[in-house]
Coordinates of C-alpha atoms and ligand atoms in Angstrom, one line a residue:
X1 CA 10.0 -21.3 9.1
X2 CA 12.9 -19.9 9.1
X3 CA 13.9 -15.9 9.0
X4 CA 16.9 -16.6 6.2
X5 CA 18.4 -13.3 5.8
X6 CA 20.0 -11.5 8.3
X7 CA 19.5 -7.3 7.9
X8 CA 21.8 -6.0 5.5
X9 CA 22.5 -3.0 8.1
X10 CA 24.0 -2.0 11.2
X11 CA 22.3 -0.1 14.0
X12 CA 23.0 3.3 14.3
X13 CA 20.5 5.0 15.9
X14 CA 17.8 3.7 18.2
X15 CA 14.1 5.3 19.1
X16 CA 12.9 3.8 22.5
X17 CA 9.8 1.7 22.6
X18 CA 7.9 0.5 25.3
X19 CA 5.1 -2.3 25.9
X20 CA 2.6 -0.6 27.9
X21 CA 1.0 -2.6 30.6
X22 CA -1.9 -5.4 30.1
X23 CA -3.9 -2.6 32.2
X24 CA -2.9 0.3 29.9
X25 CA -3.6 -1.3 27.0
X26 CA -7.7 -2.0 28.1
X27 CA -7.9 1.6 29.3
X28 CA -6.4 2.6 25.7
X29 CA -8.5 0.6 23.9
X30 CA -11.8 1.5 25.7
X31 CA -10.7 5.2 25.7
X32 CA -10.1 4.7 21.7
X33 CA -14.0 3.1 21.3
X34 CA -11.7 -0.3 20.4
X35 CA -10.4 2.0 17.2
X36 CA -6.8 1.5 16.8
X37 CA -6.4 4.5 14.6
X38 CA -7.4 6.8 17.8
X39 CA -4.5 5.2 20.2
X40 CA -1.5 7.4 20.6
X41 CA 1.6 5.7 18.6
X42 CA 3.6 6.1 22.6
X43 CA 0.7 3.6 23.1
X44 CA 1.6 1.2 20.7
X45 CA 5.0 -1.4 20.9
X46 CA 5.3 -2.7 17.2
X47 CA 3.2 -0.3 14.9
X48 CA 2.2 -2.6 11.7
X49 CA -0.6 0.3 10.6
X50 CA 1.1 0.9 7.6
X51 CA 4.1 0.2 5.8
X52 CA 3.6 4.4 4.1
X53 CA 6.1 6.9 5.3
X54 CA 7.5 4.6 8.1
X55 CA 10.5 3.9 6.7
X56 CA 13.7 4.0 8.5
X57 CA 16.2 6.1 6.4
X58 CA 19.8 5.3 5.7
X59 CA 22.4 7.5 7.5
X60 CA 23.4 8.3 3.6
X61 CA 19.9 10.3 3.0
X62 CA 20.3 11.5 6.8
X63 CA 23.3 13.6 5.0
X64 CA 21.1 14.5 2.5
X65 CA 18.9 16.1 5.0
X66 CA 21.7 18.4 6.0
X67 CA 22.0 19.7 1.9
X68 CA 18.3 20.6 1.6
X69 CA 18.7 24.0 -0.3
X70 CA 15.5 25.6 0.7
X71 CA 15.1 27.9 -2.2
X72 CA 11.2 29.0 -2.8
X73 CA 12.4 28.2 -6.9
X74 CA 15.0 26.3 -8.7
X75 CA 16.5 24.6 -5.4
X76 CA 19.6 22.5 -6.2
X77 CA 17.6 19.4 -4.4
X78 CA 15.4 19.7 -7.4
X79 CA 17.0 19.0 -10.0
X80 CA 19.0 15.5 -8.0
X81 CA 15.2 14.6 -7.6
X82 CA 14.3 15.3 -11.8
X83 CA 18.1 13.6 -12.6
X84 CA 16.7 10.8 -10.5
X85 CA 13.4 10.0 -12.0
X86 CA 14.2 10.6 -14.9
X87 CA 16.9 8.0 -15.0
X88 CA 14.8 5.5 -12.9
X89 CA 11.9 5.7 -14.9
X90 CA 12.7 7.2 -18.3
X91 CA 9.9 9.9 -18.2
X92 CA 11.0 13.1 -19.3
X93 CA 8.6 15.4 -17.4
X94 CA 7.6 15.0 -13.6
X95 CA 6.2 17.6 -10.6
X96 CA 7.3 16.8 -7.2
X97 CA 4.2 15.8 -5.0
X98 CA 4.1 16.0 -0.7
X99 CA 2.6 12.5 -1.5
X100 CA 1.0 9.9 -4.1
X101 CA -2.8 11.1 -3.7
X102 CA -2.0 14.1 -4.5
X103 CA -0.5 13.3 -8.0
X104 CA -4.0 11.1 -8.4
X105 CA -6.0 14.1 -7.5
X106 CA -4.1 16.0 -10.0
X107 CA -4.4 13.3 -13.4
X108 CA -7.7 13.1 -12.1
X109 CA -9.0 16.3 -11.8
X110 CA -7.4 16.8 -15.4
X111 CA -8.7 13.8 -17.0
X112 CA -11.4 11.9 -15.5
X113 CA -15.2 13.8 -16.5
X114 CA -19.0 12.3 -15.1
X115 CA -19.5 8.9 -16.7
X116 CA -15.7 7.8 -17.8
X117 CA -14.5 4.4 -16.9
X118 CA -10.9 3.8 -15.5
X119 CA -9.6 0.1 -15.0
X120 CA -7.0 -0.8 -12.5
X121 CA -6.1 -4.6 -11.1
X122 CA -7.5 -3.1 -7.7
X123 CA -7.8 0.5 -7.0
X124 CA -6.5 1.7 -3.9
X125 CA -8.7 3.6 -1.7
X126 CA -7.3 6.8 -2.5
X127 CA -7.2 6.1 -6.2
X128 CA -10.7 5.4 -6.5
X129 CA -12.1 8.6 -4.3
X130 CA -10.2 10.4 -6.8
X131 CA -12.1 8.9 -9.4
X132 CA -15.4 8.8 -8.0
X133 CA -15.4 12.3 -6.6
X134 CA -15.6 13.6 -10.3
X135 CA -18.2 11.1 -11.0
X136 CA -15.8 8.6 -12.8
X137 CA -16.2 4.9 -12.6
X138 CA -12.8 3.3 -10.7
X139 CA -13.3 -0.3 -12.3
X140 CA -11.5 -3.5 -10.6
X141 CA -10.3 -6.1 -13.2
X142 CA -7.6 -8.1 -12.0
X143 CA -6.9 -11.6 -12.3
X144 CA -9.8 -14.5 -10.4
X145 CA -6.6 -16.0 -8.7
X146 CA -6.0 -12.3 -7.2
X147 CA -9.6 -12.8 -5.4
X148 CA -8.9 -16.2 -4.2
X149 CA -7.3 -15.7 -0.4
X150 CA -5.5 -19.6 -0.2
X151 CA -4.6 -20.3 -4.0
X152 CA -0.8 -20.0 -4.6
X153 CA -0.1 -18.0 -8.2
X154 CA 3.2 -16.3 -8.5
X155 CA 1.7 -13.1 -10.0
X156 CA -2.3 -12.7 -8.2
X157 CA -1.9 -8.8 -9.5
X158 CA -2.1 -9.0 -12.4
X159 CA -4.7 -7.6 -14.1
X160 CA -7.3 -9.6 -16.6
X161 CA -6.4 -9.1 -20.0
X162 CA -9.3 -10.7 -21.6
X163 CA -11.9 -8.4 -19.7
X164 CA -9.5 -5.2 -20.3
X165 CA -9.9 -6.1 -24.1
X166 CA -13.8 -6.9 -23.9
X167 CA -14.1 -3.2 -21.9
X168 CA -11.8 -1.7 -24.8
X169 CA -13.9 -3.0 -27.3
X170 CA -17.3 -1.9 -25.8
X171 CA -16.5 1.3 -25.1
X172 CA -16.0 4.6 -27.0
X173 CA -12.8 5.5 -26.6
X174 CA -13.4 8.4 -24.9
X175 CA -14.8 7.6 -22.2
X176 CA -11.7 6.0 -21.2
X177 CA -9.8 9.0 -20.1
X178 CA -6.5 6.6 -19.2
X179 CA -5.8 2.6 -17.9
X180 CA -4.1 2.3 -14.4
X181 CA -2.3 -0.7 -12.8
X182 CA -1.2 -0.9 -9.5
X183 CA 2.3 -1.8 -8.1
X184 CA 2.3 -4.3 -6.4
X185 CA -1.4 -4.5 -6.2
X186 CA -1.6 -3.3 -2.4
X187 CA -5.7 -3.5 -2.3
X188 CA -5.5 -7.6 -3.6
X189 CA -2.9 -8.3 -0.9
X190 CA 0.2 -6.4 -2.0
X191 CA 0.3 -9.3 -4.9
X192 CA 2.8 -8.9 -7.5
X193 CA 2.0 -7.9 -11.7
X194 CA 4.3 -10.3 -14.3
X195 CA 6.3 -8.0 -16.7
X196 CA 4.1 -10.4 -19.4
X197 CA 1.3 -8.6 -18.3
X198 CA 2.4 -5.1 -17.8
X199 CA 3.5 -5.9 -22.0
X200 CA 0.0 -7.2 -22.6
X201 CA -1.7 -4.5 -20.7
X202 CA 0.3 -1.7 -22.5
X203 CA 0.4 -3.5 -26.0
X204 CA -3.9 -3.3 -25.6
X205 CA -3.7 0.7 -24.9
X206 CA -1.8 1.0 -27.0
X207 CA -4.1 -0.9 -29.8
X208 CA -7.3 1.1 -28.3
X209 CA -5.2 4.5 -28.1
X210 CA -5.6 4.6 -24.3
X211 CA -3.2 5.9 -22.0
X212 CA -1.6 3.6 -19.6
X213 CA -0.2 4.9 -16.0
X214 CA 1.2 2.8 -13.6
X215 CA 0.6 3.7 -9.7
X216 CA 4.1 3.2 -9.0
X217 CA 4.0 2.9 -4.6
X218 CA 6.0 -0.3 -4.9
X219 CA 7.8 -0.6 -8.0
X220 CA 10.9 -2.0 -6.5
X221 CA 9.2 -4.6 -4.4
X222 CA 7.3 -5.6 -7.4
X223 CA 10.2 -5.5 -10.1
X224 CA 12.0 -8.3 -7.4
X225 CA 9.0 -10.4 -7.7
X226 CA 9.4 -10.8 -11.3
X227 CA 13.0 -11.0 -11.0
X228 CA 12.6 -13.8 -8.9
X229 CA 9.3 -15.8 -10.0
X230 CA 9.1 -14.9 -14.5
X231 CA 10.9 -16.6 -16.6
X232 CA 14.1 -14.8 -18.4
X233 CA 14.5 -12.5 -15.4
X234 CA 16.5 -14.4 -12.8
X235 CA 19.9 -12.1 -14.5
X236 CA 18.4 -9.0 -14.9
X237 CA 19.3 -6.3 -12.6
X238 CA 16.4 -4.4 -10.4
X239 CA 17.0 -1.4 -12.1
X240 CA 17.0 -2.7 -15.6
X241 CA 13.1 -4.4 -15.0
X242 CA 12.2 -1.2 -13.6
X243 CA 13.1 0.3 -16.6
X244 CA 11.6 -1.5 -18.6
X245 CA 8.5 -1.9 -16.7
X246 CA 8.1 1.7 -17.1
X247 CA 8.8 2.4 -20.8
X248 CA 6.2 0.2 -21.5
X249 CA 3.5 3.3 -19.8
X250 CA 3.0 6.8 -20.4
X251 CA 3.0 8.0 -17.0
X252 CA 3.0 7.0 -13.1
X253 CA 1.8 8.5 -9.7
X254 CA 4.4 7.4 -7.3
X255 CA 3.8 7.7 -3.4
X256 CA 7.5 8.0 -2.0
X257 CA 6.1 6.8 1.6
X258 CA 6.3 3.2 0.2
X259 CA 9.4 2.3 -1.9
X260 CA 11.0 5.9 -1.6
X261 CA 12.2 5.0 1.4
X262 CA 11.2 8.2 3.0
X263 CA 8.7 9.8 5.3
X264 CA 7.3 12.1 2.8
X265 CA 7.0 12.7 -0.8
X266 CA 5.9 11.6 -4.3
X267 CA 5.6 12.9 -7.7
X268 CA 3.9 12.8 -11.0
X269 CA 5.5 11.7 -14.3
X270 CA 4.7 11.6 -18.1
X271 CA 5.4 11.5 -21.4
X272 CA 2.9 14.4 -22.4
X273 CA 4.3 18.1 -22.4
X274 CA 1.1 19.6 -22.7
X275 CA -0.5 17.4 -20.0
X276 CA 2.5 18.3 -17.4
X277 CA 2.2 21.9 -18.5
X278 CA -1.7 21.8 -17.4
X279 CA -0.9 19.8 -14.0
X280 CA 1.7 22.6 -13.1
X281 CA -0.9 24.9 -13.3
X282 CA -2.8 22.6 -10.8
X283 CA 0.5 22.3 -8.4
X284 CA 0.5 26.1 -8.4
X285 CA -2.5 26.4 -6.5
X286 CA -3.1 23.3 -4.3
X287 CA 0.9 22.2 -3.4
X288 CA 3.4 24.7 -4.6
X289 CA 6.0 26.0 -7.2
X290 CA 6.9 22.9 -10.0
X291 CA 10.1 22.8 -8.6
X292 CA 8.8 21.9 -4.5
X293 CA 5.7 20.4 -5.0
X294 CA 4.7 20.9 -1.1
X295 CA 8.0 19.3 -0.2
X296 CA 11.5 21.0 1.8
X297 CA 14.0 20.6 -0.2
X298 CA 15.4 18.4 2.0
X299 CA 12.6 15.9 1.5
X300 CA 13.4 16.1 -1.9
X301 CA 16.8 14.9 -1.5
X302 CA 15.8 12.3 1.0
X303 CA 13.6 11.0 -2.1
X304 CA 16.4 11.5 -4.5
X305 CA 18.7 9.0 -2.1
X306 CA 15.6 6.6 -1.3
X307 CA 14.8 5.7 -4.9
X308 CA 18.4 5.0 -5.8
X309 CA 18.5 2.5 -2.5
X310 CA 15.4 1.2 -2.8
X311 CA 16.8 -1.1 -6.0
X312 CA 19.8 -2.6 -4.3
X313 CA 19.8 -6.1 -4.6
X314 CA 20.4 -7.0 -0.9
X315 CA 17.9 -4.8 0.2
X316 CA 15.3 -6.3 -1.4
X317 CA 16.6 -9.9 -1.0
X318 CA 16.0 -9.0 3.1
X319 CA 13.1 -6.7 2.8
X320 CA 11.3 -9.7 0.6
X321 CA 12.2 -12.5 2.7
X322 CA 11.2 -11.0 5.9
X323 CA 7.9 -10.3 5.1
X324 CA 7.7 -13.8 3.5
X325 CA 8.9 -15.6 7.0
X326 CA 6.9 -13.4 8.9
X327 CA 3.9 -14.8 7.2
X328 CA 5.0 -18.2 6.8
X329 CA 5.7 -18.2 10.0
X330 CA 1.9 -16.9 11.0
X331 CA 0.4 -19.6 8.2
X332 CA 2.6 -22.5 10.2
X333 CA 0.4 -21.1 13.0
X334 CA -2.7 -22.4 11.3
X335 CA -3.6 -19.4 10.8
X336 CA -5.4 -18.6 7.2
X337 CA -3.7 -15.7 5.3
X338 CA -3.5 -14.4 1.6
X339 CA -1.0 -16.8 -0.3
X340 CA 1.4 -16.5 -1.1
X341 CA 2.7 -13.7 1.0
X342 CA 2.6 -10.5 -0.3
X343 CA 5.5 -7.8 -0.7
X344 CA 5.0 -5.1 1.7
X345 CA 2.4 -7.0 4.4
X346 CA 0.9 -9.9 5.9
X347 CA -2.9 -10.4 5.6
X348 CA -5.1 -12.5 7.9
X349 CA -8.2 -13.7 6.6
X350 CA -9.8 -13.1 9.8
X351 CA -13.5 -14.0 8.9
X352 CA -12.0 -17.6 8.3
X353 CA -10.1 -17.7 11.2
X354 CA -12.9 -16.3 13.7
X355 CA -15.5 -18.4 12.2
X356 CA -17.6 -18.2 15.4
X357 CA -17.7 -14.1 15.0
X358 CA -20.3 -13.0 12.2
X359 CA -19.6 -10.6 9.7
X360 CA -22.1 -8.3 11.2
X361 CA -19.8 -8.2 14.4
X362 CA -16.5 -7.0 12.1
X363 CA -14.1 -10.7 13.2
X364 CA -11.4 -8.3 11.5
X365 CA -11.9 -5.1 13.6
X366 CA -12.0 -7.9 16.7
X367 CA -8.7 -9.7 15.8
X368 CA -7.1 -6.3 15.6
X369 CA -8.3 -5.7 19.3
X370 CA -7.0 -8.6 20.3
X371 CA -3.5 -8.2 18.5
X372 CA -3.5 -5.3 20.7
X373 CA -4.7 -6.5 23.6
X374 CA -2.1 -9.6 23.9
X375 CA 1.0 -7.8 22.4
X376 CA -0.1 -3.5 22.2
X377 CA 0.5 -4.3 18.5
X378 CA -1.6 -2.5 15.8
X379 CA -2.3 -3.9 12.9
X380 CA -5.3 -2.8 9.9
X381 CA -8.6 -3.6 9.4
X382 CA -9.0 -4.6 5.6
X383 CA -12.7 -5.4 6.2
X384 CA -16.7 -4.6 6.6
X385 CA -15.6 -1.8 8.5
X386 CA -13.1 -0.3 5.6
X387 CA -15.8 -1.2 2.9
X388 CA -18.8 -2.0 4.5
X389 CA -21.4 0.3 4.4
X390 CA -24.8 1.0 6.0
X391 CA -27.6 1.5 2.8
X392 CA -29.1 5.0 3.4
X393 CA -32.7 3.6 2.5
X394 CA -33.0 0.2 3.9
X395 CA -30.7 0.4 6.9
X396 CA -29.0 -2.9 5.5
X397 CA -25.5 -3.5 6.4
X398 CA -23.2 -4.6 3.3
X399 CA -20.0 -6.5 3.7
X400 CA -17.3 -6.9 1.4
X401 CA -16.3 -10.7 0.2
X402 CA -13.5 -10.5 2.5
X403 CA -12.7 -9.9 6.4
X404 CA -8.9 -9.3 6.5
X405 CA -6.3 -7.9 9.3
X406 CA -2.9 -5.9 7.4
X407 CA 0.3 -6.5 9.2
X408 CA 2.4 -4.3 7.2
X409 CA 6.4 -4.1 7.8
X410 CA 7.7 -0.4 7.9
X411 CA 10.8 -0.8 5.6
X412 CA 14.4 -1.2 7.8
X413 CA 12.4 -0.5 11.2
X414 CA 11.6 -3.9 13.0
X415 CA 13.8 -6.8 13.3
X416 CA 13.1 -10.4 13.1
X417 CA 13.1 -10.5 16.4
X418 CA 9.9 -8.0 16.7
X419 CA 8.5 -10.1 14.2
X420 CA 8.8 -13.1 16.0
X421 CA 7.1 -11.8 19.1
X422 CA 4.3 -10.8 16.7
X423 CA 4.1 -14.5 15.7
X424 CA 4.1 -15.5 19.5
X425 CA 0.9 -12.9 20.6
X426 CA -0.7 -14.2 17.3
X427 CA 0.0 -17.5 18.7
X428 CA -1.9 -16.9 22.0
X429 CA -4.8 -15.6 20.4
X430 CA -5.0 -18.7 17.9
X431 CA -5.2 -21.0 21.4
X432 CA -7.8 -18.8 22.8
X433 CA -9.7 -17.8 19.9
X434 CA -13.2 -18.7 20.7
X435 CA -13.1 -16.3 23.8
X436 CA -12.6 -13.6 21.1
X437 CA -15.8 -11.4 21.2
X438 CA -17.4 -9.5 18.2
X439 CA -17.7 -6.0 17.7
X440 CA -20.8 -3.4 17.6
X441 CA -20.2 -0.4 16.1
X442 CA -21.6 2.8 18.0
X443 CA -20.9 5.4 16.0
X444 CA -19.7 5.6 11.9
X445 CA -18.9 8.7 10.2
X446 CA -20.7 8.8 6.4
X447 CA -17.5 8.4 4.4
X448 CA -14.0 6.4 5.3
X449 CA -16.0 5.8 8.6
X450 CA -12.9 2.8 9.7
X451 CA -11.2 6.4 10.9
X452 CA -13.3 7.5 13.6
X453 CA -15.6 4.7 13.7
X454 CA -16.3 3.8 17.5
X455 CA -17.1 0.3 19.1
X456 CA -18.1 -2.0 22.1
X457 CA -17.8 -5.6 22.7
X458 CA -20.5 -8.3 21.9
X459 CA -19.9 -10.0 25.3
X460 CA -22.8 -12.1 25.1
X461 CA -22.6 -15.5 23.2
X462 CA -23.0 -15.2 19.6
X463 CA -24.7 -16.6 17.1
X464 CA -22.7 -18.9 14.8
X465 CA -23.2 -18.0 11.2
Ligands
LIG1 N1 -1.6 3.9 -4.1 C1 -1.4 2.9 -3.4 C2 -1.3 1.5 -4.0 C3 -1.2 3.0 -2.0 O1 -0.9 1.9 -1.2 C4 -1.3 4.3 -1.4 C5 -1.2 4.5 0.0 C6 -1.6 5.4 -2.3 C7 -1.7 5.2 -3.6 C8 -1.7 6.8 -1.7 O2 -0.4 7.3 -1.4 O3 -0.7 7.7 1.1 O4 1.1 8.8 -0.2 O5 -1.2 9.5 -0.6 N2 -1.2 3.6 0.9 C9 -1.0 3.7 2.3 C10 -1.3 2.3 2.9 C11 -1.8 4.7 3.0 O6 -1.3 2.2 4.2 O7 -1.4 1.3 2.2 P1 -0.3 8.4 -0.2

């Protein structure tokens, strides 16, 4: 499969990395418990943990850097940042956020009570702690192609109208503090939502009275995959669908680590004057002054910069397309992964692929060791260590549906030629698969336990099953 577009950049700076030896690399990973989130990033040769505030940044918001105006108030970076959204989005008022869950925390805290229902395609982790920690109900609806790992559908994020409506219509309308959809839907395997059904979504809210906010991560990602894949799209410009995408809500949480393009940042933006006055309030006491938001200044320019590059045509036509070879490449492999490829990742469906490991012995966690172990790459664990969970009273394990392994691409960081070598370390482990052992865990932490969770290798032969 071919890697079509060549980068639309030129090299100007370059940050060492090294492959540590085959003998580093097993002291690392017993040292780490076989965690990847507790090895040292010096450890690691192509870092695919997460595609959030790795971005490389142009040498334009570089020079942006050098203008932060670090006023406490009012600082001149501010108010490129509000020009900025405000034209990319069309909301009127916004507050600057260090990043996205913080702007979830704060519509949250202000509108979610004990009991109230919010439906999303797929919440993202953070999204739904926010709900569940005030005793809201973070409810999944997207699309039955979305949970179908092989079946090709150009839009498997969108979100299942019919249900949305049967929820609408069986529920007071208070207890639905606001609707949320997810761009792209990162949680379903970064799968792209039609425009059709962002318009459908927003005409029911708007029929019910609801509110509608977008999580807006990957908007630009997202607005290419209806520029590319909908019908009546194919002219329109990146920043016109974007546009329009978000005039159809009344707010979005945005986490600039994604499609900011930078290393920090986010912000929170609506329609509703007396709902942003409230959520200043907020700001005030857990990230800063409205017009920082727990951000320099010069992060705020960076943002600014990103946002604006982020749309460019030719980025995206790259940034797309690599991730697309990447994992056609890894599905030529024979190796089974969520089609078709998402925007910002690749994801293995590692409990088909390591058939021979049970689910009991985490075949995801265990291909991430060994993604290590051949190449000192680091992917994710999407899996029954992410989701699973030990029952309190029975001491039952419970898995999730799926087993998956994230490769996700930082944006403008690794060639194609990084990529490739991912392929070829994938490859070796496809060849050699069945001497892949399981995984006991040794120690879990009561909530997000995939952070500090510690393991050991099932050396013994396992049971098939
Ligand atoms: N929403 C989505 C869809 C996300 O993917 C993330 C972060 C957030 C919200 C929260 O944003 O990290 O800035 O607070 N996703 C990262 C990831 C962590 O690796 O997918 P944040």
């Amino acid at each position: 499969m071919p890697f079509h577009f060549p980068e639309p950049w030129r090299v100007k700076v370059v940050e060492p990395i090294r492959l540590p030896e085959r003998n580093e690399r097993e002291v690392s990973l017993a040292a780490a418990g076989f965690n990847l989130f507790d090895i040292s990033s010096h450890e690691v040769f192509i870092d695919l943990l997460t595609d959030s505030g790795t971005s490389a940044m142009s040498d334009d918001q570089w020079a942006g850097l050098m203008l932060g105006d670090e006023s406490y108030a009012g600082a001149r970076n501010f108010y490129h940042f509000e020009e900025t959204v405000k034209e990319v989005f069309g909301f009127p008022f916004l507050v600057p956020v260090h990043q996205g869950r913080v702007a979830e925390n704060l519509l949250f805290s202000t509108l979610v009570q004990p009991g109230m229902i919010v439906p999303n395609n797929n919440h993202f982790d953070t999204t739904r702690a926010n709900i569940e920690i005030h005793d809201g109900i973070a409810l999944d609806l997207v699309v039955e192609e979305g949970k179908q790992p092989s079946l090709e559908h150009p839009f498997k994020g969108n979100i299942d109208l019919a249900k949305v409506r049967l929820l609408f219509e069986s529920t007071p309308k208070e207890q639905i503090p606001l609707a949320m959809l997810t761009l792209t839907n990162n949680s379903g395997g970064g799968q792209p939502v039609s425009l059709a059904n962002i318009r459908g979504y927003a005409e029911l809210c708007r029929e019910f009275g609801i509110l509608f906010y977008i999580d807006a991560c990957r908007f630009a990602e997202n607005a290419f995959f209806i520029q590319q894949r909908e019908e009546g799209q194919a002219d329109r410009s990146i920043a016109e669908i974007v546009r329009e995408t978000f005039e159809l809500a009344d707010g979005c949480t945005m986490s600039a680590k994604k499609d900011g393009l930078a290393n920090m940042g986010g912000f929170l933006a609506t329609r509703n004057s007396e709902l942003i006055e409230t959520i200043k309030q907020r700001l005030i006491l857990i990230e800063g002054f409205p017009t920082y938001g727990g951000l320099a200044g010069r992060d705020l320019e960076a943002v600014a910069r990103g946002l604006r590059e982020v749309m460019d045509q030719e980025y995206l036509n790259f940034r797309v397309s690599q991730v697309a070879a990447f994992g056609n490449r890894i599905s030529g492999l024979d190796i089974p992964i969520i089609r078709p490829v998402g925007g910002h990742a690749v994801y293995i469906d590692a409990k088909e692929f390591l058939s021979h490991i049970p689910q009991s012995e985490f075949p995801a966690q265990a291909l991430v060791v060994a993604l290590y172990r051949a190449g000192a790459i680091r992917g994710v664990e999407v899996g029954s260590v992410m989701f699973g969970r030990r029952d309190a009273d029975t001491g039952e394990d419970i898995f999730p549906d799926l087993d998956l392994v994230r490769l996700a691409v930082p944006r403008r960081v690794y060639t194609n030629t990084h990529l490739r070598y991912v392929c070829d370390a994938l490859e070796e482990i496809r060849d050699q698969k069945e001497s892949i052992h399981g995984l006991r865990m040794t120690y879990q932490a009561s909530v997000l336990r995939h952070f500090t969770a510690r393991f050991e290798e099932v050396k013994s032969p396992v049971a098939v099953g």
